Short mmCIF file of C-alpha atoms and ligand atoms in Angstrom, two decimals:
data_model
loop_
_atom_site.label_atom_id
_atom_site.label_comp_id
_atom_site.label_asym_id
_atom_site.label_seq_id
_atom_site.Cartn_x
_atom_site.Cartn_y
_atom_site.Cartn_z
CA MET A 37 -13.12 7.12 -10.59
CA HIS A 38 -16.44 10.03 -9.62
CA SER A 39 -15.48 12.16 -7.76
CA THR A 40 -18.43 14.71 -6.21
CA PHE A 41 -16.66 15.20 -2.80
CA ILE A 42 -19.21 15.51 -1.21
CA HIS A 43 -19.30 15.38 2.64
CA LEU A 44 -22.63 14.66 4.67
CA LEU A 45 -22.65 12.93 7.95
CA SER A 46 -25.55 13.65 9.82
CA SER A 47 -26.85 12.69 13.34
CA ILE A 48 -30.65 11.27 12.98
CA VAL A 49 -31.64 11.76 16.66
CA LEU A 50 -34.59 8.99 17.18
CA ALA A 51 -36.55 10.34 20.17
CA THR A 52 -37.84 7.11 21.58
CA GLY A 53 -38.01 7.21 25.19
CA LEU A 54 -34.39 7.74 26.81
CA HIS A 55 -32.60 6.02 23.91
CA GLN A 56 -30.72 8.23 21.36
CA VAL A 57 -29.12 6.83 17.78
CA GLN A 58 -26.47 8.33 16.44
CA ALA A 59 -26.70 7.87 12.63
CA ALA A 60 -23.72 8.02 10.54
CA THR A 61 -25.16 8.31 6.26
CA TYR A 62 -21.91 8.66 4.01
CA THR A 63 -21.62 9.48 0.26
CA GLN A 64 -19.43 8.17 -2.13
CA SER A 65 -17.28 11.04 -3.06
CA THR A 66 -14.43 8.42 -5.27
CA SER A 67 -14.73 4.63 -7.21
CA TYR A 68 -12.58 2.92 -8.40
CA ILE A 69 -13.66 -0.07 -11.28
CA GLY A 70 -11.72 -1.90 -13.70
CA ASN A 71 -9.79 0.43 -15.88
CA ASP A 72 -9.74 3.45 -12.97
CA PHE A 73 -6.39 1.62 -11.48
CA LEU A 74 -4.60 2.68 -14.63
CA SER A 75 -5.03 5.55 -15.03
CA GLY A 76 -3.04 7.88 -13.19
CA ASP A 77 -5.38 6.96 -9.84
CA PHE A 78 -2.70 5.49 -8.22
CA ASN A 79 1.00 4.63 -7.91
CA PHE A 80 3.08 1.81 -8.99
CA PHE A 81 5.40 1.56 -6.18
CA THR A 82 8.75 0.38 -6.99
CA ALA A 83 10.82 0.74 -3.87
CA THR A 84 12.13 -2.25 -2.63
CA ASP A 85 9.78 -4.39 -0.46
CA PRO A 86 10.12 -2.52 3.52
CA THR A 87 9.22 -6.05 4.63
CA ALA A 88 11.53 -7.76 3.34
CA GLY A 89 9.66 -9.75 0.75
CA ARG A 90 10.90 -12.02 -2.11
CA VAL A 91 9.80 -9.59 -4.48
CA THR A 92 10.16 -7.36 -7.27
CA TYR A 93 7.48 -4.38 -7.30
CA VAL A 94 7.40 -3.49 -11.50
CA ASP A 95 6.47 -0.22 -12.87
CA GLN A 96 3.36 0.67 -14.83
CA ALA A 97 5.12 -0.47 -17.73
CA THR A 98 6.35 -3.30 -16.94
CA ALA A 99 2.77 -4.25 -15.35
CA THR A 100 1.09 -3.74 -18.62
CA ALA A 101 3.70 -4.99 -20.80
CA SER A 102 3.60 -8.12 -18.84
CA ASN A 103 0.07 -8.80 -17.47
CA LEU A 104 -0.21 -8.27 -14.03
CA THR A 105 -2.18 -5.65 -14.52
CA PHE A 106 -5.47 -6.11 -16.60
CA ALA A 107 -8.78 -4.25 -16.94
CA THR A 108 -12.09 -3.73 -18.27
CA ASP A 109 -14.70 -1.66 -17.87
CA ASP A 110 -15.61 -3.49 -14.79
CA VAL A 111 -12.82 -5.56 -12.95
CA PHE A 112 -9.27 -5.41 -12.39
CA VAL A 113 -6.51 -8.25 -12.21
CA LEU A 114 -3.32 -7.47 -10.31
CA ARG A 115 -1.05 -10.65 -10.22
CA ALA A 116 2.26 -12.13 -9.43
CA ASP A 117 4.88 -13.04 -12.38
CA ASP A 118 3.74 -16.93 -12.69
CA THR A 119 6.10 -18.31 -15.49
CA THR A 120 10.01 -17.34 -14.40
CA VAL A 121 12.18 -19.89 -13.04
CA LEU A 122 14.37 -17.30 -10.81
CA THR A 123 17.96 -18.21 -9.68
CA ALA A 124 18.75 -17.24 -5.41
CA SER A 125 20.52 -13.49 -7.16
CA ASP A 126 17.61 -12.11 -8.07
CA PRO A 127 15.86 -9.45 -6.36
CA GLY A 128 12.34 -11.65 -6.31
CA ARG A 129 9.43 -12.49 -8.30
CA ASN A 130 7.81 -9.99 -9.94
CA SER A 131 4.62 -8.11 -8.48
CA VAL A 132 2.18 -5.49 -8.20
CA ARG A 133 1.88 -2.62 -5.84
CA LEU A 134 -0.67 0.44 -6.07
CA GLU A 135 -0.47 3.15 -3.71
CA SER A 136 -4.19 5.85 -4.22
CA VAL A 137 -3.19 9.25 -5.26
CA LEU A 138 -5.85 10.82 -2.80
CA THR A 139 -5.79 10.23 0.97
CA PHE A 140 -8.92 9.57 2.70
CA GLY A 141 -9.27 10.84 6.63
CA SER A 142 -11.74 10.69 9.12
CA PRO A 143 -14.54 10.25 9.26
CA SER A 144 -14.93 7.68 6.00
CA ALA A 145 -15.55 4.76 5.46
CA MET A 146 -14.61 1.95 2.47
CA VAL A 147 -16.38 -0.62 0.51
CA LEU A 148 -13.95 -3.51 -1.08
CA ASP A 149 -15.68 -5.97 -3.55
CA ILE A 150 -13.44 -8.42 -3.90
CA ALA A 151 -14.06 -11.92 -6.14
CA HIS A 152 -10.53 -13.65 -5.67
CA MET A 153 -7.89 -12.74 -3.46
CA PRO A 154 -4.04 -14.02 -4.04
CA GLU A 155 -3.80 -17.36 -2.33
CA GLY A 156 -0.72 -20.14 -2.53
CA CYS A 157 2.19 -20.88 -0.26
CA GLY A 158 4.78 -17.93 0.48
CA THR A 159 1.89 -15.51 -1.39
CA TRP A 160 1.83 -12.64 1.31
CA PRO A 161 -1.55 -10.47 -0.11
CA ALA A 162 -2.37 -7.01 2.03
CA LEU A 163 -5.56 -4.51 1.36
CA TRP A 164 -4.66 -1.37 3.61
CA THR A 165 -4.05 2.16 4.59
CA TYR A 166 -1.62 4.48 5.50
CA GLY A 167 -0.05 7.38 6.20
CA PRO A 168 3.42 9.25 5.63
CA ASN A 169 6.15 8.68 8.40
CA TRP A 170 4.46 5.26 9.64
CA PRO A 171 4.00 4.55 11.73
CA ALA A 172 3.53 7.61 13.63
CA THR A 173 -0.06 8.01 10.96
CA GLY A 174 -1.53 5.08 11.61
CA GLU A 175 -1.70 1.78 9.61
CA ILE A 176 -5.33 0.06 8.76
CA ASP A 177 -4.51 -3.28 7.69
CA ILE A 178 -8.54 -4.44 6.43
CA MET A 179 -7.01 -7.57 4.53
CA GLU A 180 -4.21 -9.84 5.04
CA GLY A 181 -2.50 -12.55 6.08
CA ILE A 182 -0.59 -15.41 4.54
CA PRO A 183 -3.42 -17.43 2.36
CA PHE A 184 -1.28 -20.60 1.74
CA SER A 185 -3.10 -23.75 0.44
CA GLY A 186 -3.00 -27.51 1.48
CA VAL A 187 -2.82 -28.25 5.32
CA ASN A 188 -3.03 -25.60 7.85
CA ASN A 189 -4.89 -23.41 5.11
CA GLN A 190 -5.57 -19.99 6.21
CA ASN A 191 -8.81 -19.95 5.78
CA ASN A 192 -9.41 -16.49 8.46
CA ASN A 193 -8.81 -13.10 7.56
CA GLN A 194 -6.72 -10.55 10.16
CA GLY A 195 -7.75 -6.97 10.31
CA THR A 196 -4.58 -4.87 12.21
CA LEU A 197 -4.04 -1.88 12.97
CA HIS A 198 -0.14 -0.38 13.34
CA THR A 199 0.06 2.45 15.38
CA GLY A 200 2.86 4.55 17.22
CA PRO A 201 3.80 4.37 20.88
CA SER A 202 0.51 4.58 23.65
CA CYS A 203 -2.30 2.65 21.90
CA THR A 204 -3.86 -0.21 22.79
CA MET A 205 -7.28 -2.19 23.06
CA PRO A 206 -9.31 -3.40 25.26
CA ALA A 207 -9.43 -7.36 25.84
CA SER A 208 -13.28 -7.59 25.61
CA ARG A 209 -15.64 -4.81 23.26
CA ASP A 210 -18.47 -5.34 20.66
CA GLN A 211 -17.35 -7.08 18.01
CA THR A 212 -17.68 -10.69 16.78
CA GLY A 213 -13.75 -11.77 15.93
CA THR A 214 -11.42 -13.03 17.95
CA VAL A 215 -8.97 -10.48 20.14
CA LEU A 216 -4.84 -11.40 18.81
CA ASN A 217 -3.06 -8.99 20.52
CA ASP A 218 -3.98 -6.17 22.22
CA ASP A 219 -1.00 -3.54 21.26
CA CYS A 220 -1.15 -2.00 18.22
CA ALA A 221 2.50 0.32 18.67
CA ALA A 222 4.68 -1.11 15.85
CA ALA A 223 7.35 -0.81 17.99
CA ASP A 224 5.69 -3.64 20.61
CA ASP A 225 5.50 -7.20 19.40
CA GLY A 226 7.58 -7.66 17.14
CA ASN A 227 5.43 -4.83 14.93
CA ASP A 228 2.47 -7.48 15.40
CA GLY A 229 -0.38 -5.09 16.02
CA CYS A 230 -3.55 -5.17 17.27
CA GLY A 231 -4.63 -7.67 15.22
CA VAL A 232 -8.08 -9.77 15.16
CA GLU A 233 -9.05 -12.48 13.54
CA PHE A 234 -12.32 -13.11 11.29
CA ALA A 235 -14.46 -16.31 11.30
CA ALA A 236 -13.36 -19.01 8.56
CA ASN A 237 -13.47 -18.17 4.60
CA THR A 238 -12.58 -14.32 5.12
CA PHE A 239 -9.43 -15.23 3.39
CA GLY A 240 -7.63 -17.33 1.03
CA PRO A 241 -8.49 -20.64 -0.96
CA SER A 242 -12.56 -21.17 0.77
CA PHE A 243 -12.95 -17.25 0.37
CA ASN A 244 -11.95 -18.09 -3.45
CA ALA A 245 -14.13 -21.01 -4.05
CA ALA A 246 -16.42 -18.55 -1.94
CA GLY A 247 -16.60 -16.15 -4.96
CA GLY A 248 -15.36 -13.87 -2.83
CA GLY A 249 -17.03 -10.84 -0.74
CA TRP A 250 -17.28 -7.29 0.41
CA PHE A 251 -15.06 -5.72 3.40
CA GLY A 252 -16.47 -3.07 4.63
CA MET A 253 -14.56 0.12 6.80
CA GLU A 254 -15.04 3.26 8.58
CA ARG A 255 -13.31 5.58 10.46
CA THR A 256 -14.26 8.34 13.02
CA SER A 257 -11.98 10.68 15.31
CA THR A 258 -13.11 8.15 17.66
CA PHE A 259 -13.21 4.29 16.27
CA ILE A 260 -12.26 2.41 13.62
CA SER A 261 -14.39 -0.73 12.65
CA ILE A 262 -13.95 -3.62 9.73
CA TRP A 263 -16.66 -6.11 8.62
CA PHE A 264 -17.26 -8.52 5.77
CA TRP A 265 -19.73 -10.09 4.41
CA PRO A 266 -19.56 -13.30 1.94
CA ARG A 267 -20.18 -13.37 -1.33
CA GLY A 268 -24.55 -14.06 -1.59
CA SER A 269 -24.97 -13.54 1.47
CA THR A 270 -28.25 -12.34 2.66
CA THR A 271 -26.86 -10.53 5.62
CA VAL A 272 -25.52 -7.79 2.80
CA PRO A 273 -26.64 -4.86 4.48
CA ALA A 274 -28.42 -2.21 1.90
CA GLY A 275 -26.46 -0.32 -0.36
CA VAL A 276 -23.43 -2.32 0.10
CA SER A 277 -23.57 -4.69 -2.81
CA GLU A 278 -25.08 -2.79 -5.08
CA GLY A 279 -22.50 -0.17 -4.26
CA SER A 280 -25.45 2.48 -3.47
CA THR A 281 -24.16 6.19 -3.81
CA GLU A 282 -25.00 6.13 0.22
CA VAL A 283 -24.27 3.80 2.97
CA ILE A 284 -25.44 4.13 6.18
CA THR A 285 -22.95 1.99 8.81
CA ASP A 286 -24.91 1.77 11.49
CA ASN A 287 -26.60 -0.59 9.48
CA TRP A 288 -24.16 -2.53 8.70
CA GLY A 289 -24.22 -4.56 12.72
CA THR A 290 -21.57 -5.69 14.85
CA PRO A 291 -18.52 -5.06 13.53
CA VAL A 292 -16.15 -8.19 13.09
CA ALA A 293 -13.35 -5.76 14.08
CA TYR A 294 -13.81 -3.28 16.47
CA PHE A 295 -11.29 -0.33 17.76
CA PRO A 296 -12.24 2.60 19.87
CA ASN A 297 -10.96 4.76 21.21
CA THR A 298 -10.90 3.73 25.43
CA ASP A 299 -7.18 3.49 25.18
CA CYS A 300 -5.99 4.80 22.24
CA ASP A 301 -5.81 7.94 20.98
CA ILE A 302 -7.92 7.69 17.61
CA ALA A 303 -8.07 11.12 16.40
CA SER A 304 -4.00 12.11 16.62
CA GLU A 305 -2.83 8.10 15.85
CA PHE A 306 -4.89 7.85 12.40
CA GLU A 307 -4.44 11.12 10.15
CA ALA A 308 -5.85 10.96 6.49
CA HIS A 309 -4.23 7.54 4.43
CA ASN A 310 -3.63 6.60 0.98
CA PHE A 311 -5.83 3.03 0.06
CA VAL A 312 -2.78 0.43 -0.96
CA ILE A 313 -3.09 -3.09 -2.84
CA ASN A 314 0.45 -5.11 -2.36
CA LEU A 315 1.09 -8.90 -2.86
CA THR A 316 4.74 -9.80 -1.52
CA PHE A 317 6.53 -13.59 -0.90
CA CYS A 318 7.92 -14.75 2.11
CA GLY A 319 9.47 -12.35 4.01
CA ASP A 320 8.80 -10.73 7.59
CA TRP A 321 5.61 -12.66 8.09
CA ALA A 322 5.03 -15.74 5.45
CA GLY A 323 9.05 -16.25 5.35
CA ILE A 324 9.31 -16.85 9.33
CA THR A 325 10.84 -20.01 9.22
CA SER A 326 8.78 -20.93 12.28
CA VAL A 327 5.67 -19.89 10.16
CA TRP A 328 7.00 -21.54 6.52
CA ASP A 329 7.65 -24.83 8.98
CA LEU A 330 4.03 -24.95 10.42
CA ALA A 331 2.39 -23.61 6.61
CA CYS A 332 4.13 -24.87 3.47
CA ALA A 333 7.06 -27.01 4.38
CA ALA A 334 5.21 -30.10 3.73
CA SER A 335 3.31 -30.00 1.68
CA THR A 336 5.76 -28.41 -0.72
CA GLY A 337 8.55 -30.85 0.40
CA VAL A 338 10.81 -27.92 0.37
CA SER A 339 12.54 -26.25 3.36
CA ASP A 340 12.82 -22.22 2.59
CA CYS A 341 9.82 -19.46 1.46
CA ASN A 342 12.64 -18.33 -0.87
CA ASP A 343 13.58 -21.80 -2.62
CA TYR A 344 10.48 -22.08 -3.10
CA VAL A 345 9.24 -18.48 -5.12
CA ASN A 346 12.38 -18.98 -6.96
CA ALA A 347 11.66 -22.54 -8.71
CA ASN A 348 7.92 -22.68 -8.62
CA PRO A 349 6.53 -20.55 -10.74
CA SER A 350 3.22 -22.32 -11.73
CA ALA A 351 2.53 -22.79 -7.93
CA PHE A 352 1.57 -18.92 -8.20
CA SER A 353 -1.15 -19.05 -11.20
CA ASN A 354 -3.83 -18.07 -8.06
CA ALA A 355 -1.43 -15.64 -6.44
CA TYR A 356 -4.12 -12.74 -8.20
CA PHE A 357 -6.35 -10.21 -6.74
CA GLU A 358 -9.37 -9.90 -8.85
CA ILE A 359 -10.86 -6.57 -7.90
CA ASN A 360 -15.03 -5.55 -8.91
CA SER A 361 -14.73 -2.15 -7.22
CA VAL A 362 -13.24 0.10 -3.96
CA ARG A 363 -15.62 2.56 -2.66
CA ILE A 364 -15.33 5.51 -0.94
CA TYR A 365 -17.28 7.18 1.13
CA GLU A 366 -17.15 10.61 3.24
C1 LIG B 127 2.36 -5.14 2.55
O1 LIG B 127 1.54 -4.67 3.76
C2 LIG B 127 1.11 -5.22 4.88
C3 LIG B 127 0.19 -4.25 5.18
O2 LIG B 127 0.22 -5.01 6.37
C4 LIG B 127 2.49 -3.67 4.82
O3 LIG B 127 2.73 -3.93 6.48
C5 LIG B 127 3.57 -4.53 4.44
O4 LIG B 127 4.42 -3.27 4.16
C6 LIG B 127 3.31 -4.86 2.54
N1 LIG B 127 4.67 -5.14 2.42
C7 LIG B 127 4.85 -4.97 0.77
C8 LIG B 127 5.91 -5.96 0.59
O5 LIG B 127 4.37 -4.21 0.51
C1 LIG B 128 -3.77 -10.99 -19.04
O1 LIG B 128 -5.15 -11.10 -17.52
C2 LIG B 128 -6.76 -11.21 -17.87
C3 LIG B 128 -6.72 -11.40 -16.33
O2 LIG B 128 -5.92 -12.75 -15.98
C4 LIG B 128 -6.75 -12.55 -18.93
O3 LIG B 128 -8.20 -12.69 -19.14
C5 LIG B 128 -5.65 -11.95 -20.18
O4 LIG B 128 -5.91 -13.41 -21.52
C6 LIG B 128 -4.19 -11.97 -20.07
N1 LIG B 128 -4.19 -11.90 -21.21
C7 LIG B 128 -3.06 -12.39 -22.22
C8 LIG B 128 -2.94 -11.85 -23.30
O5 LIG B 128 -2.22 -13.18 -21.09
#
């Protein structure tokens, strides 16, 4: 981890007639690459899954011993156990949830360089940020979904905010993604949050087949935005693929998900957040009977998500993150 904590948010006013262009330049304050993830910069969360998943989150010693976490200087791998057959009385399949020790507030930006993400029926991975007293200080889901393979593959990422009461998003806004829900309040709509669906190949098996890509996130006191650029794309903005020490978010183009403060006091709903990597199974999303029936019942021949996760360890050999870097810009 490199911490320079340079705060640089410069406003460049271009005097082009009546137009004023605000250019936000951010400087890298922290980067997590390879062994950084296992060197004390992240805590291993070992409490019971708050979303009722069929998972046991293990500590660092267990993760290391069973190779559920693995790092070199250049790459970090986080996976679930893919060898153990579980009985119904076992608490759940071993997996890992990491939370950054440092917190990041507004204004800041993040670039996540992801080579592979967990896939398979029953998996529910996420890359996200949240603060204390959830949901009062907000949650930003940068990459999340249930990437089952087989029929009805989920190949579309979802970017979502979860907040305290009184935060909604305008139905029409300057973004390329598709609105799934406008109400961000965790107390409403079964905690669906205000999700935005990304284009195809931003998630799951087809994301992996393409070699992954980069997610960008920017948060300020007036908006939160999320972007995605696929590996090899000619549209990756300067600085993003190179892991530059500076990024200029105004050069990132129209975001896939844009959450403005029109009907949501972004400044008070979102405080400084920890960054989280988690991989659970079934639970409050992937395990819902109607979701499982649509996604995986036919292709697996198993009628219940927990039963499938218990009995089929080898189905989870692709349930791993391979992360090239996570960079924070402030
Ligand atoms: C995993 O991540 C999601 C982020 O959307 C969060 O809501 C959920 O509580 C987390 N689940 C587990 C099992 O850690
Ligand atoms: C641990 O996992 C890494 C990444 O998947 C793999 O390259 C390595 O061979 C594994 N080590 C062992 C001992 O299985």
